mmCIF file of C-alpha atoms in Angstrom:
data_model
loop_
_atom_site.group_PDB
_atom_site.id
_atom_site.type_symbol
_atom_site.label_atom_id
_atom_site.label_comp_id
_atom_site.label_asym_id
_atom_site.label_seq_id
_atom_site.Cartn_x
_atom_site.Cartn_y
_atom_site.Cartn_z
ATOM 1 C CA UNK A 1 0.000 0.000 0.000
ATOM 2 C CA UNK A 2 1.184 3.504 -0.847
ATOM 3 C CA UNK A 3 0.321 7.015 0.258
ATOM 4 C CA UNK A 4 -0.588 8.902 -2.916
ATOM 5 C CA UNK A 5 -1.425 12.550 -3.402
ATOM 6 C CA UNK A 6 -4.510 13.432 -5.387
ATOM 7 C CA UNK A 7 -4.551 17.022 -6.562
ATOM 8 C CA UNK A 8 -7.576 19.101 -7.280
ATOM 9 C CA UNK A 9 -8.404 22.736 -7.862
ATOM 10 C CA UNK A 10 -11.405 24.878 -8.611
ATOM 11 C CA UNK A 11 -12.358 28.526 -8.688
ATOM 12 C CA UNK A 12 -15.245 30.631 -7.426
ATOM 13 C CA UNK A 13 -16.825 33.699 -8.956
ATOM 14 C CA UNK A 14 -17.062 35.647 -5.697
ATOM 15 C CA UNK A 15 -15.424 35.747 -2.279
ATOM 16 C CA UNK A 16 -18.591 34.543 -0.573
ATOM 17 C CA UNK A 17 -18.979 31.865 2.079
ATOM 18 C CA UNK A 18 -21.562 29.814 0.198
ATOM 19 C CA UNK A 19 -19.570 29.898 -3.050
ATOM 20 C CA UNK A 20 -16.401 28.696 -1.296
ATOM 21 C CA UNK A 21 -18.145 25.917 0.646
ATOM 22 C CA UNK A 22 -20.107 24.711 -2.385
ATOM 23 C CA UNK A 23 -17.076 24.680 -4.694
ATOM 24 C CA UNK A 24 -14.965 22.824 -2.115
ATOM 25 C CA UNK A 25 -17.656 20.178 -1.647
ATOM 26 C CA UNK A 26 -18.116 19.727 -5.407
ATOM 27 C CA UNK A 27 -14.373 19.357 -5.933
ATOM 28 C CA UNK A 28 -13.910 16.804 -3.172
ATOM 29 C CA UNK A 29 -16.959 14.814 -4.289
ATOM 30 C CA UNK A 30 -15.512 14.533 -7.780
ATOM 31 C CA UNK A 31 -12.073 13.519 -6.466
ATOM 32 C CA UNK A 32 -13.769 10.796 -4.383
ATOM 33 C CA UNK A 33 -15.866 9.579 -7.309
ATOM 34 C CA UNK A 34 -13.057 9.597 -9.874
ATOM 35 C CA UNK A 35 -10.678 7.694 -7.584
ATOM 36 C CA UNK A 36 -13.116 5.407 -5.750
ATOM 37 C CA UNK A 37 -11.984 6.363 -2.258
ATOM 38 C CA UNK A 38 -13.655 6.484 1.141
ATOM 39 C CA UNK A 39 -12.832 8.727 4.139
ATOM 40 C CA UNK A 40 -11.221 5.819 6.045
ATOM 41 C CA UNK A 41 -8.509 5.650 3.325
ATOM 42 C CA UNK A 42 -7.592 9.347 3.653
ATOM 43 C CA UNK A 43 -4.394 10.164 5.523
ATOM 44 C CA UNK A 44 -4.986 13.928 5.366
ATOM 45 C CA UNK A 45 -6.204 16.792 3.203
ATOM 46 C CA UNK A 46 -4.207 19.966 2.644
ATOM 47 C CA UNK A 47 -6.285 22.909 1.432
ATOM 48 C CA UNK A 48 -4.982 26.192 0.064
ATOM 49 C CA UNK A 49 -6.776 29.300 -1.103
ATOM 50 C CA UNK A 50 -5.565 32.354 -2.913
ATOM 51 C CA UNK A 51 -5.270 35.482 -0.726
ATOM 52 C CA UNK A 52 -8.439 36.957 -2.246
ATOM 53 C CA UNK A 53 -10.624 34.275 -0.607
ATOM 54 C CA UNK A 54 -11.291 35.373 2.958
ATOM 55 C CA UNK A 55 -15.011 34.703 3.526
ATOM 56 C CA UNK A 56 -14.586 31.265 5.167
ATOM 57 C CA UNK A 57 -12.335 28.253 5.637
ATOM 58 C CA UNK A 58 -12.893 25.669 2.853
ATOM 59 C CA UNK A 59 -12.197 22.906 5.395
ATOM 60 C CA UNK A 60 -15.580 23.713 6.962
ATOM 61 C CA UNK A 61 -17.234 22.147 3.919
ATOM 62 C CA UNK A 62 -15.176 18.967 4.280
ATOM 63 C CA UNK A 63 -15.869 18.642 8.008
ATOM 64 C CA UNK A 64 -19.607 18.775 7.300
ATOM 65 C CA UNK A 65 -19.428 15.769 4.956
ATOM 66 C CA UNK A 66 -20.563 12.443 6.436
ATOM 67 C CA UNK A 67 -17.609 10.366 7.653
ATOM 68 C CA UNK A 68 -15.032 13.132 7.260
ATOM 69 C CA UNK A 69 -15.085 14.446 10.852
ATOM 70 C CA UNK A 70 -11.908 12.526 11.838
ATOM 71 C CA UNK A 71 -9.894 13.210 8.664
ATOM 72 C CA UNK A 72 -6.989 15.583 9.440
ATOM 73 C CA UNK A 73 -7.446 18.850 7.527
ATOM 74 C CA UNK A 74 -5.117 21.829 7.151
ATOM 75 C CA UNK A 75 -5.830 25.162 5.450
ATOM 76 C CA UNK A 76 -3.219 27.611 4.226
ATOM 77 C CA UNK A 77 -2.746 30.532 1.852
ATOM 78 C CA UNK A 78 -1.435 29.881 -1.624
ATOM 79 C CA UNK A 79 1.757 31.743 -2.529
ATOM 80 C CA UNK A 80 0.641 35.118 -3.965
ATOM 81 C CA UNK A 81 2.442 34.915 -7.310
ATOM 82 C CA UNK A 82 1.871 37.870 -9.623
ATOM 83 C CA UNK A 83 -0.431 36.832 -12.454
ATOM 84 C CA UNK A 84 -1.619 33.716 -10.601
ATOM 85 C CA UNK A 85 -5.134 32.374 -10.969
ATOM 86 C CA UNK A 86 -7.497 34.378 -8.704
ATOM 87 C CA UNK A 87 -10.209 33.005 -6.396
ATOM 88 C CA UNK A 88 -8.732 29.507 -6.478
ATOM 89 C CA UNK A 89 -9.153 26.640 -4.017
ATOM 90 C CA UNK A 90 -6.661 23.778 -4.182
ATOM 91 C CA UNK A 91 -6.799 20.379 -2.477
ATOM 92 C CA UNK A 92 -4.062 17.818 -1.904
ATOM 93 C CA UNK A 93 -5.798 14.651 -0.740
ATOM 94 C CA UNK A 94 -3.312 12.158 0.702
ATOM 95 C CA UNK A 95 -4.820 8.687 0.342
ATOM 96 C CA UNK A 96 -3.692 5.185 1.331
ATOM 97 C CA UNK A 97 -4.131 3.080 -1.788
ATOM 98 C CA UNK A 98 -2.847 0.183 -3.841
ATOM 99 C CA UNK A 99 -3.211 2.248 -7.026
ATOM 100 C CA UNK A 100 -0.151 3.095 -9.039
ATOM 101 C CA UNK A 101 0.759 6.748 -9.568
ATOM 102 C CA UNK A 102 -0.517 6.672 -13.157
ATOM 103 C CA UNK A 103 -3.906 5.385 -11.971
ATOM 104 C CA UNK A 104 -4.578 8.443 -9.817
ATOM 105 C CA UNK A 105 -7.064 10.883 -11.349
ATOM 106 C CA UNK A 106 -6.444 14.533 -10.510
ATOM 107 C CA UNK A 107 -9.426 16.861 -10.799
ATOM 108 C CA UNK A 108 -9.415 20.432 -12.088
ATOM 109 C CA UNK A 109 -12.679 22.316 -12.395
ATOM 110 C CA UNK A 110 -13.809 25.642 -13.822
ATOM 111 C CA UNK A 111 -10.987 28.134 -14.475
ATOM 112 C CA UNK A 112 -8.538 25.936 -12.551
ATOM 113 C CA UNK A 113 -8.338 23.640 -15.574
ATOM 114 C CA UNK A 114 -5.800 26.171 -16.893
ATOM 115 C CA UNK A 115 -3.410 25.217 -14.085
ATOM 116 C CA UNK A 116 -2.746 21.722 -15.412
ATOM 117 C CA UNK A 117 -4.197 21.254 -18.878
ATOM 118 C CA UNK A 118 -2.119 18.087 -19.176
ATOM 119 C CA UNK A 119 -4.081 16.533 -16.286
ATOM 120 C CA UNK A 120 -7.434 18.205 -16.911
ATOM 121 C CA UNK A 121 -10.371 16.700 -18.707
ATOM 122 C CA UNK A 122 -13.860 17.953 -19.304
ATOM 123 C CA UNK A 123 -15.638 17.846 -15.971
ATOM 124 C CA UNK A 124 -19.221 18.182 -14.811
ATOM 125 C CA UNK A 125 -18.571 21.264 -12.697
#
């Protein structure tokens, strides 16, 4: 068994609590679905936001999901690089799995698909 990182990112239109919580939930749900994981397999989740997102902690959305109350979560600010993608939420989900690195599906939604076009595919959100 390995610990693998699953990356994900999304954006929101506005710095509003509901937008941030909804986008975080949608992103994590897609990561879970694409990779077939359950909370018990998660080692931890690292969450970053760009400095323009101050309305709430995205981890609040994760803690409200059934079965995720014991998963270690950490929020931080993304490095404020000039010209970086604004209003962006990023997740690094560390999962215990037997999958090989090339079997991991990273999820990029909305404007965040520009971050890694090589890993992005058309998504529902």
